[in-house]
Every structure is written in C-alpha cells, then in structure tokens.
Short mmCIF file of C-alpha atoms in Angstrom, two decimals:
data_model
loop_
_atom_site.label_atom_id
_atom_site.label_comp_id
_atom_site.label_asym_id
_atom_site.label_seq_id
_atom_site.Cartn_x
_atom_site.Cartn_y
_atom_site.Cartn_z
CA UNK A 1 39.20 -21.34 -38.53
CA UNK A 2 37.76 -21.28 -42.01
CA UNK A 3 40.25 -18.84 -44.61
CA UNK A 4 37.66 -17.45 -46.64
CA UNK A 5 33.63 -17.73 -48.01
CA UNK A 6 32.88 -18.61 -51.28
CA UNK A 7 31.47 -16.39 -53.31
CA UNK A 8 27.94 -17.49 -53.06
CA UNK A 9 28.30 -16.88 -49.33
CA UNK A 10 29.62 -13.75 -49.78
CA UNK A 11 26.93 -12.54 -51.91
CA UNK A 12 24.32 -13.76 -49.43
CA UNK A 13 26.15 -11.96 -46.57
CA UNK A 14 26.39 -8.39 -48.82
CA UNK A 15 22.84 -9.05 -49.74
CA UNK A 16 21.44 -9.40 -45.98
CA UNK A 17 23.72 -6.53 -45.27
CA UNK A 18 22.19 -4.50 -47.84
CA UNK A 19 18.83 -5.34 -47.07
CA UNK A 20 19.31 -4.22 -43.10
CA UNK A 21 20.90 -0.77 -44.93
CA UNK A 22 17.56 -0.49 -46.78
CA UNK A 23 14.93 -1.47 -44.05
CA UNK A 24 17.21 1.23 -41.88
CA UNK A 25 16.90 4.09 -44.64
CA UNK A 26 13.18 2.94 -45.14
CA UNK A 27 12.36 4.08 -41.10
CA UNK A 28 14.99 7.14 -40.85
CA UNK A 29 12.70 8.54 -44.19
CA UNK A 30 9.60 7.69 -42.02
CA UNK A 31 7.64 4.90 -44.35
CA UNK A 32 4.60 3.68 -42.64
CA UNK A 33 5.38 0.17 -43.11
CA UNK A 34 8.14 -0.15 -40.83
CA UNK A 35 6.20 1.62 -38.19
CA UNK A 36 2.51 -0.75 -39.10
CA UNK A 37 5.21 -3.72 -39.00
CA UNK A 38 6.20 -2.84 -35.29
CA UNK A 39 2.69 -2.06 -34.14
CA UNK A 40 1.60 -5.41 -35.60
CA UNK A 41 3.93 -7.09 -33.84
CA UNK A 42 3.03 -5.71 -30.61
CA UNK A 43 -0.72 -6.53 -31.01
CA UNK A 44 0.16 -9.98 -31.74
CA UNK A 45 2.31 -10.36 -28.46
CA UNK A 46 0.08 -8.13 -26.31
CA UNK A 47 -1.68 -11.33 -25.57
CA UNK A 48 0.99 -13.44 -24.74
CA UNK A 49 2.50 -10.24 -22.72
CA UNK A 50 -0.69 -10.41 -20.19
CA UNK A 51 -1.10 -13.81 -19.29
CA UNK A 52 2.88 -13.96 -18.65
CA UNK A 53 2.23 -11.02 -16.43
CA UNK A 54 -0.42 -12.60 -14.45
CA UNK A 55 1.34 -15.62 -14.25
CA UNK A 56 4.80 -14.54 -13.74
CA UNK A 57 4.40 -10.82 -11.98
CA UNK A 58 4.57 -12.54 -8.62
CA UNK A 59 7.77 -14.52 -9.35
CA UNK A 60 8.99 -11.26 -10.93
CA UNK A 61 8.34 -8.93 -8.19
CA UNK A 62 9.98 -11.56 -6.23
CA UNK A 63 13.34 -11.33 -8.02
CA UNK A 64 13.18 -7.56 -8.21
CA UNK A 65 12.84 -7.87 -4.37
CA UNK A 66 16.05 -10.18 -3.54
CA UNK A 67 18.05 -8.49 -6.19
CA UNK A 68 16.94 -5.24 -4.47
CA UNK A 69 17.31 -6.78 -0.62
CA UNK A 70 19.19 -4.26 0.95
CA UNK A 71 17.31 -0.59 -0.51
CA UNK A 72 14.21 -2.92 -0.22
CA UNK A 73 14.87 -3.39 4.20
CA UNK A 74 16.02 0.27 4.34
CA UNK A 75 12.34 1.23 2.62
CA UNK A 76 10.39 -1.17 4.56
CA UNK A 77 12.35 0.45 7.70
CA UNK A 78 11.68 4.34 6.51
CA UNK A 79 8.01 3.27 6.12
CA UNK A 80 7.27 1.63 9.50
CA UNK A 81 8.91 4.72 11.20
CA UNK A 82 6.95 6.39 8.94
CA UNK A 83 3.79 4.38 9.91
CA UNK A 84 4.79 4.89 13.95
CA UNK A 85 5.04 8.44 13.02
CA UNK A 86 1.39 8.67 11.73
CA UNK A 87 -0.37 6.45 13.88
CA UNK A 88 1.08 8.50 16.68
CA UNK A 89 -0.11 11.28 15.28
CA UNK A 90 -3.88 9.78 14.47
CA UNK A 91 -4.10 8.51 17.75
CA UNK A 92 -3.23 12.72 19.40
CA UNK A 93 -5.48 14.05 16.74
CA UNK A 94 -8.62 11.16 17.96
CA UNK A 95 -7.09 12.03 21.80
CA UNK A 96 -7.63 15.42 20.32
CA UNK A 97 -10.90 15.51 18.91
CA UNK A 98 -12.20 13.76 22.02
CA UNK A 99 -11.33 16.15 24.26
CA UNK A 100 -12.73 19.43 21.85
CA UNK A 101 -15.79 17.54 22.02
CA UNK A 102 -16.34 16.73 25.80
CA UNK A 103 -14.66 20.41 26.16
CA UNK A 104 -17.78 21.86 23.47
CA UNK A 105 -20.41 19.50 25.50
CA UNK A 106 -19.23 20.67 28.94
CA UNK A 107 -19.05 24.51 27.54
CA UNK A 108 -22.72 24.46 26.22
CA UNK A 109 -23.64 23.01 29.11
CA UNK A 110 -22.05 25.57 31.63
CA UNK A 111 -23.30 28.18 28.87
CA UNK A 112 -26.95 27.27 29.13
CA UNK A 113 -26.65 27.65 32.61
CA UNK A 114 -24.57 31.16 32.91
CA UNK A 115 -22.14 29.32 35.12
CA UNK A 116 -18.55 30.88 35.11
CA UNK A 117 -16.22 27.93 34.71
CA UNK A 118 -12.16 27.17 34.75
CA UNK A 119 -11.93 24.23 31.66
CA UNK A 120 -8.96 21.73 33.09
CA UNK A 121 -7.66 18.12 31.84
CA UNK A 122 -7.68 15.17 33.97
CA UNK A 123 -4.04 14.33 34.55
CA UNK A 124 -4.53 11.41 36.77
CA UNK A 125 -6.73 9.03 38.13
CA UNK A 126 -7.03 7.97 41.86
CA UNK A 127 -5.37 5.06 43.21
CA UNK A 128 -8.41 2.78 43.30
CA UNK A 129 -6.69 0.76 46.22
CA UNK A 130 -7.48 3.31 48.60
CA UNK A 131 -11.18 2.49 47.64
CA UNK A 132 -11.63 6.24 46.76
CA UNK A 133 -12.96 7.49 43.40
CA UNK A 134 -10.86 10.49 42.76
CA UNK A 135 -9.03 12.53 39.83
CA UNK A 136 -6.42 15.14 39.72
CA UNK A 137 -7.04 17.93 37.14
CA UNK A 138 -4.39 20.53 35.93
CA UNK A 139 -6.25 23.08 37.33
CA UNK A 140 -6.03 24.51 40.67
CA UNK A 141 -5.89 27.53 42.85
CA UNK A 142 -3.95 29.76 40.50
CA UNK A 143 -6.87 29.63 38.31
CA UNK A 144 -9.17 30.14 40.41
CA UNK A 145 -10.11 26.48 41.91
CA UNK A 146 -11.04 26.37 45.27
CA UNK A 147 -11.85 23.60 48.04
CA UNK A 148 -15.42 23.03 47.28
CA UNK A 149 -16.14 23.53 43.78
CA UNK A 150 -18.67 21.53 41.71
CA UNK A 151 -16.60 20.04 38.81
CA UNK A 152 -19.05 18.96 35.95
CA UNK A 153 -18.76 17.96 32.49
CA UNK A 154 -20.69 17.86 29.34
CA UNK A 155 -23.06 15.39 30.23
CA UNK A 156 -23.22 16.34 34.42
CA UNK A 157 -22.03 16.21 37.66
CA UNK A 158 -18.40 14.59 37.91
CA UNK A 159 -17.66 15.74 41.72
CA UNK A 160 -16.57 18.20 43.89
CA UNK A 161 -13.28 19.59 44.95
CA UNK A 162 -11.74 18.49 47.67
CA UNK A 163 -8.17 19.77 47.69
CA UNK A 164 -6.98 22.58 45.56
CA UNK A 165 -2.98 22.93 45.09
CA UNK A 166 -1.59 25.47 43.35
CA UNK A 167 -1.37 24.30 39.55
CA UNK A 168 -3.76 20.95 40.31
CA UNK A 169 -6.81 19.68 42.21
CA UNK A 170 -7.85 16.60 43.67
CA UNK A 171 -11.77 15.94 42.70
CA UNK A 172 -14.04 13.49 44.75
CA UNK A 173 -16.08 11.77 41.76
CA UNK A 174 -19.96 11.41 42.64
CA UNK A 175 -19.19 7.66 42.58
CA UNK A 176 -16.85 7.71 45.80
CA UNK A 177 -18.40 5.72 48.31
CA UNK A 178 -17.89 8.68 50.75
CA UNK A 179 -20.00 11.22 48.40
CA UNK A 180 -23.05 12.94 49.07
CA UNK A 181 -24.85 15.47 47.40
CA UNK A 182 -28.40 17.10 47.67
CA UNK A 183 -30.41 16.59 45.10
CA UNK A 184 -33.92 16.75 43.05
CA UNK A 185 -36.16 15.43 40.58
CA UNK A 186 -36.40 17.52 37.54
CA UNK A 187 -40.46 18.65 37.39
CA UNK A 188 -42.11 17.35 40.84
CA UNK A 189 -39.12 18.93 42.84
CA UNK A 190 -38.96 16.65 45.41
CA UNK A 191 -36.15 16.24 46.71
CA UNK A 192 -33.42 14.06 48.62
CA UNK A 193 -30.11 13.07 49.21
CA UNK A 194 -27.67 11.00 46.81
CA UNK A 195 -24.96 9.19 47.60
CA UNK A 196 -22.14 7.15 45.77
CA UNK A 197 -21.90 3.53 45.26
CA UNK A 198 -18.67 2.85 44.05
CA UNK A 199 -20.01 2.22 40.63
CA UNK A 200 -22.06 3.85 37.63
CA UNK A 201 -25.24 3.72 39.70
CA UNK A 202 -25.55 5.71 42.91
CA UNK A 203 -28.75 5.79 45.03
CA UNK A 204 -31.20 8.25 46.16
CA UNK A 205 -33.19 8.92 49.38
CA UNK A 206 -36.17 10.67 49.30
CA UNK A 207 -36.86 12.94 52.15
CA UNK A 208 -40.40 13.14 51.94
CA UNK A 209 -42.14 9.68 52.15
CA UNK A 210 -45.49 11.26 50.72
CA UNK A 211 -44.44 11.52 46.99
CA UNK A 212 -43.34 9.04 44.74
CA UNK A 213 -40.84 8.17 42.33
CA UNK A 214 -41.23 6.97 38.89
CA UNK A 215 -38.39 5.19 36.56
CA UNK A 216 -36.91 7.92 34.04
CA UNK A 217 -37.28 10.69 36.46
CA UNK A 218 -34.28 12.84 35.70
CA UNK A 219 -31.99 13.77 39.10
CA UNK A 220 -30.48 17.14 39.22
CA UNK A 221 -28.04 18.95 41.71
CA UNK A 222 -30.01 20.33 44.61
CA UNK A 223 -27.29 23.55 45.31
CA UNK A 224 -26.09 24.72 48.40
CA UNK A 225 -26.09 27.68 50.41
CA UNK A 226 -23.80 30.23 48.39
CA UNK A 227 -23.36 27.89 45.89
CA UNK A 228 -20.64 25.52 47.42
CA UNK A 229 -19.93 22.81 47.13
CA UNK A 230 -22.37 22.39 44.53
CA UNK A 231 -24.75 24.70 41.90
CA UNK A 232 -28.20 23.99 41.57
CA UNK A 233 -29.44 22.60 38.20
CA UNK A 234 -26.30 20.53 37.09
CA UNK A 235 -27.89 17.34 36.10
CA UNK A 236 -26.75 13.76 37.57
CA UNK A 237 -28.83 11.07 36.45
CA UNK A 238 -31.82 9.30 35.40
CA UNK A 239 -33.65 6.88 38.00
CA UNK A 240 -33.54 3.34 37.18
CA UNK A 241 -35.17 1.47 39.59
CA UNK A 242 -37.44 2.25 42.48
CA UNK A 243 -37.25 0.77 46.02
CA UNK A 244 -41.21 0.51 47.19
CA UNK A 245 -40.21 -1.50 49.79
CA UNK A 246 -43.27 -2.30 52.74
CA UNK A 247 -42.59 -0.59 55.97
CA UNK A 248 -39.42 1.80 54.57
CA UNK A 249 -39.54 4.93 56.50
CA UNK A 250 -38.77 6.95 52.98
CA UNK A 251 -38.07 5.76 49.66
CA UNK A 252 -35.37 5.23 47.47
CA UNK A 253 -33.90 4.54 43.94
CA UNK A 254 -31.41 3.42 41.88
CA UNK A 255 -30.03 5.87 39.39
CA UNK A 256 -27.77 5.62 36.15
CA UNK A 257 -25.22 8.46 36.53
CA UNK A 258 -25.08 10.82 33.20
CA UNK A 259 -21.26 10.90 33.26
CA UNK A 260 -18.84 7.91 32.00
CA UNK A 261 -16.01 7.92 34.01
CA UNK A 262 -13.58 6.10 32.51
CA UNK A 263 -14.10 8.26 29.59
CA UNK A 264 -13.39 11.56 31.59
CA UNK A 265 -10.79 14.19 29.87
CA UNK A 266 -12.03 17.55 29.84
CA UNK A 267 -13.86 18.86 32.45
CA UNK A 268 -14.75 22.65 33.90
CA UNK A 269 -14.65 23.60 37.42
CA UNK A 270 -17.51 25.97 38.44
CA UNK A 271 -15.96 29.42 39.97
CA UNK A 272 -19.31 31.04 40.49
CA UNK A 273 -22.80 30.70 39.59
CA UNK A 274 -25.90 32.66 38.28
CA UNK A 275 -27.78 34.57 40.53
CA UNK A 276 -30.58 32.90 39.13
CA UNK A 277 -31.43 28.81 39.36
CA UNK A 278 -31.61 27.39 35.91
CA UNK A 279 -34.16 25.21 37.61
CA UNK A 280 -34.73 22.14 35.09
CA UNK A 281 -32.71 24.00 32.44
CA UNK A 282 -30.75 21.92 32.32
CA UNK A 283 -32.41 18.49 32.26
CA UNK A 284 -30.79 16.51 29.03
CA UNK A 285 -33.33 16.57 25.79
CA UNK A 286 -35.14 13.12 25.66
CA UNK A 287 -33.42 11.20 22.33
CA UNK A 288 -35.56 12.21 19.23
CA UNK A 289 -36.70 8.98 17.14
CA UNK A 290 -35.43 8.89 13.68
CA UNK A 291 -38.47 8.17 11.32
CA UNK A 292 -37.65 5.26 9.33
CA UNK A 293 -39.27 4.94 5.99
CA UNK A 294 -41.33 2.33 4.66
CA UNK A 295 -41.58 0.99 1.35
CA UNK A 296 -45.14 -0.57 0.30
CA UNK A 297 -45.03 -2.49 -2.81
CA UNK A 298 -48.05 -3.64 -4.76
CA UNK A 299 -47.93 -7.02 -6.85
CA UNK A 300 -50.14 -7.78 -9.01
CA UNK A 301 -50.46 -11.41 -10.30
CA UNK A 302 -49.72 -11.31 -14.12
CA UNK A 303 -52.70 -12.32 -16.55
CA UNK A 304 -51.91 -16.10 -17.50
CA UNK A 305 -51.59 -16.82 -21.22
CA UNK A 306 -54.50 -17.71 -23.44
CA UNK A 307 -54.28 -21.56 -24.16
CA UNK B 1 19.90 -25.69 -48.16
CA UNK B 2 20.34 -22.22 -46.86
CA UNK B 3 16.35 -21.11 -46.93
CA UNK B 4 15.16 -24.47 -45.97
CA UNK B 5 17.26 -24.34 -42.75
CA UNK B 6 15.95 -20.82 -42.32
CA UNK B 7 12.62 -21.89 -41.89
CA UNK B 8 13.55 -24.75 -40.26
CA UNK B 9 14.29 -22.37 -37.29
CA UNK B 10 12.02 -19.36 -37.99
CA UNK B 11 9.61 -21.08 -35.25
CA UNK B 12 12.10 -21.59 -32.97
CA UNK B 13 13.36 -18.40 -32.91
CA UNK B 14 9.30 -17.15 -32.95
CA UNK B 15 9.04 -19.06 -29.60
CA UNK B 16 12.07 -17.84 -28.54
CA UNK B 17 11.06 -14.16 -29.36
CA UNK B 18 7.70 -14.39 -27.82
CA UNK B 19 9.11 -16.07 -24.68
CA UNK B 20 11.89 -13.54 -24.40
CA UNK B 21 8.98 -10.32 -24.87
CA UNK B 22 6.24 -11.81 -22.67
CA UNK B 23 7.65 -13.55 -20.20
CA UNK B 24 11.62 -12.72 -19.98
CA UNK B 25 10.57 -9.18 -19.59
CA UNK B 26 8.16 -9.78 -16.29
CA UNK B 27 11.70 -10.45 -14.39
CA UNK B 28 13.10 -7.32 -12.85
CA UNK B 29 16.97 -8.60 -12.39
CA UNK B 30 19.88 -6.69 -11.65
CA UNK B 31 21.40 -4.16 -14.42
CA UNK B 32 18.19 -4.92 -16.79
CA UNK B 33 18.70 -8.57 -16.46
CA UNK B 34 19.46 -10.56 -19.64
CA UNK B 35 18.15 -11.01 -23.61
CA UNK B 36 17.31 -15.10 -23.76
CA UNK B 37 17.05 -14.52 -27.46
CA UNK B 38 19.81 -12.66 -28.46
CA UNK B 39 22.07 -15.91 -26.34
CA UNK B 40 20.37 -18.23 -28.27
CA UNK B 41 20.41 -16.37 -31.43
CA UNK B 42 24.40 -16.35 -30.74
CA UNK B 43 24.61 -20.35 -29.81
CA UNK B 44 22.76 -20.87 -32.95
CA UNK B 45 24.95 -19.27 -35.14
CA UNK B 46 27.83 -20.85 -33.15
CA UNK B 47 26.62 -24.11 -34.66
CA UNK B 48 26.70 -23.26 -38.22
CA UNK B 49 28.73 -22.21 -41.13
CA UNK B 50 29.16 -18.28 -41.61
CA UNK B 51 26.53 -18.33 -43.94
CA UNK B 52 23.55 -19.70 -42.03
CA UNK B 53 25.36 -17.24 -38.75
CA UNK B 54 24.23 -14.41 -40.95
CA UNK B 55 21.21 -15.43 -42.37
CA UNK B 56 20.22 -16.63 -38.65
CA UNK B 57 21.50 -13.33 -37.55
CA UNK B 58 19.30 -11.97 -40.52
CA UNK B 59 16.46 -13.27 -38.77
CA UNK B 60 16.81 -12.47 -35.69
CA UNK B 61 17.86 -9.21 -35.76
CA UNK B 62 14.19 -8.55 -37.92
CA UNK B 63 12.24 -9.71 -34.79
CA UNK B 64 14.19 -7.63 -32.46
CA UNK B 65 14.07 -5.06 -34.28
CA UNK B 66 10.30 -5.78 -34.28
CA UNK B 67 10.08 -5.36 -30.27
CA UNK B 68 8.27 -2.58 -28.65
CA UNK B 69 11.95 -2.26 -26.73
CA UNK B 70 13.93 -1.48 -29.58
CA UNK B 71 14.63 2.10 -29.50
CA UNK B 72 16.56 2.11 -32.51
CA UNK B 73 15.51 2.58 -36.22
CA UNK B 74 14.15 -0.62 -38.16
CA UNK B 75 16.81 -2.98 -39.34
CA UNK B 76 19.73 -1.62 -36.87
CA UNK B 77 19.67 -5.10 -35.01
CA UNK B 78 19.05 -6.78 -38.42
CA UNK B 79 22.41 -5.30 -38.92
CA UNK B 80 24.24 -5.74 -35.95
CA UNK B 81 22.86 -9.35 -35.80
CA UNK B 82 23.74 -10.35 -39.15
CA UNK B 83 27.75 -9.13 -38.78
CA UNK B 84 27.55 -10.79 -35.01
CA UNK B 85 25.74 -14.06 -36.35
CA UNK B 86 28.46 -13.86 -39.24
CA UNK B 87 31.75 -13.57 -37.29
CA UNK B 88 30.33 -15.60 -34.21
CA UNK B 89 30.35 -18.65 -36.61
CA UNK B 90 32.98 -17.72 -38.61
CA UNK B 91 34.90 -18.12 -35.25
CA UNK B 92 35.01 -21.51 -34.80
CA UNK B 93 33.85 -23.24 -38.31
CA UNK B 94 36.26 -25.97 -38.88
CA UNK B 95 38.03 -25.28 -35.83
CA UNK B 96 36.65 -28.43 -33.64
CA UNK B 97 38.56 -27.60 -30.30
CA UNK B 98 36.72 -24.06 -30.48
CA UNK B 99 33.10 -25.88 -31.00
CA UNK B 100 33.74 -29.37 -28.48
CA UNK B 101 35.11 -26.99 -25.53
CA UNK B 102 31.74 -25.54 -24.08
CA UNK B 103 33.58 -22.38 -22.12
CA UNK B 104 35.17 -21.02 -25.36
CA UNK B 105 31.68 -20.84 -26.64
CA UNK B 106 29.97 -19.62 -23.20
CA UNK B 107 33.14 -16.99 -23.22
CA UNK B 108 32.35 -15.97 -26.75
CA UNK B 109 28.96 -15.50 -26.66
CA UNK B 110 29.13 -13.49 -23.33
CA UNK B 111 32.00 -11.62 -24.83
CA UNK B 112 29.53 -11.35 -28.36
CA UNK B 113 26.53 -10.09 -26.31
CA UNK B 114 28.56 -6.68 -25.10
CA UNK B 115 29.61 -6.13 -28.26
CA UNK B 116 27.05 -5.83 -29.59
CA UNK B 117 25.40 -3.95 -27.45
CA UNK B 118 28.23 -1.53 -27.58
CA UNK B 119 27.63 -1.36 -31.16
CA UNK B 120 23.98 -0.76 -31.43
CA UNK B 121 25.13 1.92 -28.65
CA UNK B 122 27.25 3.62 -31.13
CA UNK B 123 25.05 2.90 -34.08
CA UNK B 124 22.62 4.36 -32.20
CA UNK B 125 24.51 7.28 -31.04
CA UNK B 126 24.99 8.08 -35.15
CA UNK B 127 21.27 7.72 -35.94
CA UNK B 128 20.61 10.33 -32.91
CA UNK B 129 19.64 7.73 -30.09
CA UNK B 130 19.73 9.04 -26.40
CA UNK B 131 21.61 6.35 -24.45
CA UNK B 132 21.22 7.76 -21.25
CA UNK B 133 24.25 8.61 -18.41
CA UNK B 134 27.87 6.86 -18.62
CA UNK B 135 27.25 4.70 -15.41
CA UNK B 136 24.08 3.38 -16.25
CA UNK B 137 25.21 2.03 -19.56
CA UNK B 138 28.43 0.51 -17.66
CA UNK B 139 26.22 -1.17 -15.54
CA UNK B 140 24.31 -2.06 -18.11
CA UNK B 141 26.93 -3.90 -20.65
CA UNK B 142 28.42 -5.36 -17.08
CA UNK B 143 25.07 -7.16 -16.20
CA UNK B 144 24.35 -8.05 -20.07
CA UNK B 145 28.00 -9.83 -19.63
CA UNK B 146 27.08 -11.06 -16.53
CA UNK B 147 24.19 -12.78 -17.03
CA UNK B 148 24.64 -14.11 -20.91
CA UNK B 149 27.51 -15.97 -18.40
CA UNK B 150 25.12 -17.64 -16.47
CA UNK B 151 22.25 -18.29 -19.01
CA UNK B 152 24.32 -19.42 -21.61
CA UNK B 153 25.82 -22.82 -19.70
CA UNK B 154 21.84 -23.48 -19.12
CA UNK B 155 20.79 -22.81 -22.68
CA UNK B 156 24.08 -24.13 -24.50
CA UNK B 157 22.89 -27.91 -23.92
CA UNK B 158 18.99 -27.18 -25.63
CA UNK B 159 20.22 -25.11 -28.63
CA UNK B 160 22.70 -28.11 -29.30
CA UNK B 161 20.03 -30.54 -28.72
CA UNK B 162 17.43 -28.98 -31.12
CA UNK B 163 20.20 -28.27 -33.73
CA UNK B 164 21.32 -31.69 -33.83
CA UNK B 165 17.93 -32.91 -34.04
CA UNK B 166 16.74 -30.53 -36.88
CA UNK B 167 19.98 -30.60 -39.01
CA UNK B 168 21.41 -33.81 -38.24
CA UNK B 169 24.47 -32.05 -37.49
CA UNK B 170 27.40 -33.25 -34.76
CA UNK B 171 27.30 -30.20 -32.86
CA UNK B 172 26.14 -31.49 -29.91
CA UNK B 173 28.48 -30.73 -26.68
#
C-alpha cells in the first residue's frame, strides 16, 4: 500500500470533499439550482427511460417472475380457484336468470288466462331409450299435482301428467309418440286431433273434411270435459305444412310446436281453470317489424373550374 | 493529468449512468437488484492512484446524486463516493498482488458497495431520511452484496479493458 499523498493530492481530496459539503448545505437551505439540476437530469433521461422500457419491460417482468417463482404459482393458483369460483357462480346466476325468465313467460301466460297454476323445475329428463318423451318435475301431489294435469310453459303446451308422486311428477311431453290431445285453430275453430311425432313437429287431423287449413294457422288446446287432462286455450303451435292430399278422407298438417324442449326448466302445472274459455286469448302476438331507417343522400356534381 | 483523465471518463461514466437509470432499472431482481454504476465507479477507482479514486468518485457521486432515485440531499453520494473512490484505490496502489489477483478486487468492491450503502444509510438517517423497517434494509445491503458479487467478475474484465486503452496503463487482469 501507498504511506501517504502528497500534498497536492491532499488538497484535491479536501477540496472535492468540501465541495460535496457545499452542494449538500446548498439543497438542505433549499436553492433552486440543485433541485432545476435534478429535474434536468430527469428530462434528459426520460427518453432513454421509455424506449428501455418498451424494449426491456418484457425481459424485466420476466426476471421479476423467476425471482418471484414460488409467491408467483401460489397467485396464479389463488386466482384460478378464484376464476372456478366465479365462473361457477356466472354460470348459476345465467342458470338463474333463465329460469326467472321462462318462470315470468309461463306466469303471464297462465295470468292472461286466469289459470291457477303450481310453478315446478324439471329435475330430470326421460330415458330416451324407452322411446318415450317424458320429464320429472319437483312438483307433485303435495302441491297439489294430480294425474292428468296440463303442464304448460311460457310459450305453450309441454304435456300432461301422467303420474303424480308425492314430492315429483312424471309429465308426458306433447312430442311422445303416444300423445294425443284435442285441439283447434285459433279464429275458424275447426277443430281436430294432434298427436306427437317424436320430434319438434307433431301433426294434426282435421275432423271435418269441409274446411281447410292454411300455413300459419295458430293450434291451440281444444280442453276437455272438466278441464282434465287439458284447459282450453293453451296454445301449441303454428301449422307448417298442409297435407291436400287427393282422395284423403280428412286433412292434415304439419305443425311447429311453440315449446323448445331441450330448453325446458321452469314450468307450471295447471290445478284448475277459469270458468270461462280464454278462447284465442291466448294465441302468441305475431312478431312486430322493426322499422329500419333509411338514409337518402343527394350529390351534386361540383361546378368544374373556369379554364 | 488529473482533469484530462477526468474527462477522459466523464462519457463513460455518462453511458454508464444512463444505462444504469434507463435500462438497469426495468429489471425487477431480488432485494432491489444491483447499481451497474456504482461497481464500475468502484473498479475504476480500483485502477488508479487515490487521487483520480476521488476525483472519479467526485464524479460519480454528482450523477447519482443527479438520479430521480436518490432520496438523499444533493452532494451526499458526491460525498460518500469521493471517500469510497479515495480509500478503494488507496487500497491497493502500489500493492501489485492486491491489483493482479481479480477476487481481492471482486471481494473489495462487493465489500465497498455495502458500505457505502450503510453510510449513505446513516448519513441519511442525520439529514432526516426515512430508511424504512430493519429487515428490509438487511435484505437490502444482503442483495446489494450479493449481486455487486456476481456483476463485478462480468464487468471487472471491460473496465480493465477500457482503462488500459484510454490511459495506457498495465491494469489489465
């Protein structure tokens, strides 16, 4: 090691010392030079700060991210079992706001027509192997469901009952194979006998061969004596295709069933019925068309320019 | 001979200063990661006589104390640097199995950097600084040793490369 400094080093080493004392006192006192000096400085490198951060944020987050490795796997767990948490929860509250709004359609609909009627969830579908369309709702003879009840929903017809348990009921959908139901077309009354076809579309059988059908006619729920198994008025479908077959003894038609049932959730069971028929009450309002404005626009060639 | 070399290495240490500010500063490392300037303002001063330690120390203590980062009053670091540039030199001047054995000078400058960040602590702690709780600055000064530990080997052979180049010095290691 070196002994000592000569004396012009040591005068250069009390002299930076002495200026570092100054520049100190010069801040602490609060001279706005030391504090333009330091804002200066950070203009100048503000530049140079943001294209290293565009460049090198990436690379930096990625360091931050291995040096933090183990709080970083312990977040990204806590989230996703915070994500499952809330996607279970957004998928109830959609399962939820499905079901208020078949249960609000089904309620004005039972409400239009002064029918009294036991609201119930479909806990089950039938086994489709027995080739019977079926459901099981959580309602059953403790509320009031019988053997023989017209189940609707918002939109129509869904079936009748055929067993009632205590706490549940089996329903026949209208698209069993085996169901039948009287029915009629909504304004010329005529009227005729539907029966399920396995699928969306069931078909109808006129009774009187004299009158005609038309595509669009709406089909509603004939009733039956004392109102069981079905109430007049409940609408089932719209016609849509007619069989003018030479030489048929009556005719028939095709018709597009109101409900969706593999949408089915919420429906009501009808306890009792107005004295009264709703008649075509209840025939669903035809779809209103949305104007759609136009937009006309003039153009007028512009005057060309004198020579 | 003593301003010339100053400006000599006023540049370098600009570079340095704007490397360390934009682009040292994007990494988030463990314990506040590491201060690329203040190694290489301490391998520098290694490489020269007492003298030129503090006047390098001089300088770079002004441009640190110019950062946004500095929390302390202008001219503490100038301070700090100028003793640390001082005896960091004065250390092994003359004393050639101190300068040709590269892990005396890794150890000292790792060994240099928490000191002086101790001091400025407790310089700062006199001029009325908050330095935040106990563990945090333990972590802290056991990072800063950390990593001027594993910077400095990288850095050691540039600084003695662009030293030997500008001053025609042997220092090279």
């Amino acid at each position: 090691m070196r002994s000592g400094g000569d004396n012009r080093g040591r005068l250069l080493l009390i002299s930076l010392i002495v200026t570092a004392l100054f520049l100190i006192t010069l801040d602490l006192r609060g001279v706005q030079v030391i504090t333009g000096l330091r804002n200066g400085s950070q203009s100048a490198l503000s530049p140079f700060q943001s294209v290293a951060a565009t460049i090198f944020r990436p690379v930096g987050n990625f360091f931050s991210d291995v040096t933090q490795l183990g709080r970083t796997r312990g977040e990204i767990e806590r989230l996703k079992a915070a994500n499952e948490k809330l996607q279970k929860e957004l998928i109830d509250r959609k399962n939820a706001d499905a079901e208020l709004a078949q249960l609000k359609s089904v309620l004005d609909l039972a409400g239009t027509a002064k029918y009294k009627v036991v609201n119930a969830k479909v806990i089950s579908l039938g086994s489709t192997s027995s080739f019977t369309q079926t459901i099981t709702i959580d309602a059953g003879t403790n509320n009031g469901v019988r053997q023989n009840m017209t189940v609707i929903s918002g939109l129509g017809l869904v079936g009748v009952v055929k067993i009632s348990y205590p706490n549940s009921a089996l329903v026949q959908l209208t698209t069993d194979p085996a169901f039948k139901v009287g029915a009629r077309v909504a304004g010329s009354q005529q009227i005729g006998i539907l029966s399920g076809q396995g699928t969306s579309k069931a078909v109808l059988q006129l009774l009187d061969n004299q009158t005609t059908l038309k595509v669009g006619d709406v089909i509603l729920a004939r009733g039956s004596v004392n109102n069981r198994p079905f109430v007049p008025g409940v609408p089932i479908g719209q016609v849509t295709a007619v069989d003018n077959a030479a030489g048929a003894v009556t005719q028939t038609a095709d018709v597009k069933l109101y409900v969706n049932f593999s949408a089915l959730s919420t429906v009501a069971v009808v306890i009792s019925a107005p004295k009264v028929d709703p008649r075509d009450a209840l025939v669903p309002r035809a779809p209103v068309p949305t104007p759609v404005p136009t937009v006309t626009i003039y153009a007028q060639p512009s005057e060309s320019p004198a020579p | 001979m003593f301003a010339r070399r100053f400006f000599i290495s006023l540049p370098i240490f600009t570079f340095i200063f704007i490397l360390q500010e934009s682009v040292v500063t994007q990494f988030k490392l463990f314990g506040g990661g590491f201060s690329l300037f203040l190694i290489f303002a301490l391998l520098w001063s290694a490489l020269g006589t007492p003298e030129m330690g503090a006047l390098t120390g001089f300088g770079a203590g002004l441009l640190m104390d110019l950062s946004q980062s500095a929390s302390g009053p202008m001219g503490q670091w100038t301070l700090i640097m100028i003793l640390a540039g001082f005896t960091v030199s004065y250390l092994g001047y003359g004393d050639d199995n101190f300068r040709g054995n590269p892990i005396s000078l890794i150890f000292t400058v790792a060994a240099a950097v928490v000191v002086i960040r101790v001091i400025y602590l407790i310089l700062g702690l006199l001029l009325g600084s908050d330095i935040g709780s106990t563990w945090s600055v333990l972590v802290s000064l056991f990072s800063s040793a950390f990593w001027s530990a594993a910077i400095a080997p990288l850095l050691l052979p540039v600084v003695t490369r662009i030293h030997e180049t500008l001053f025609d010095v042997k220092s090279r290691i």
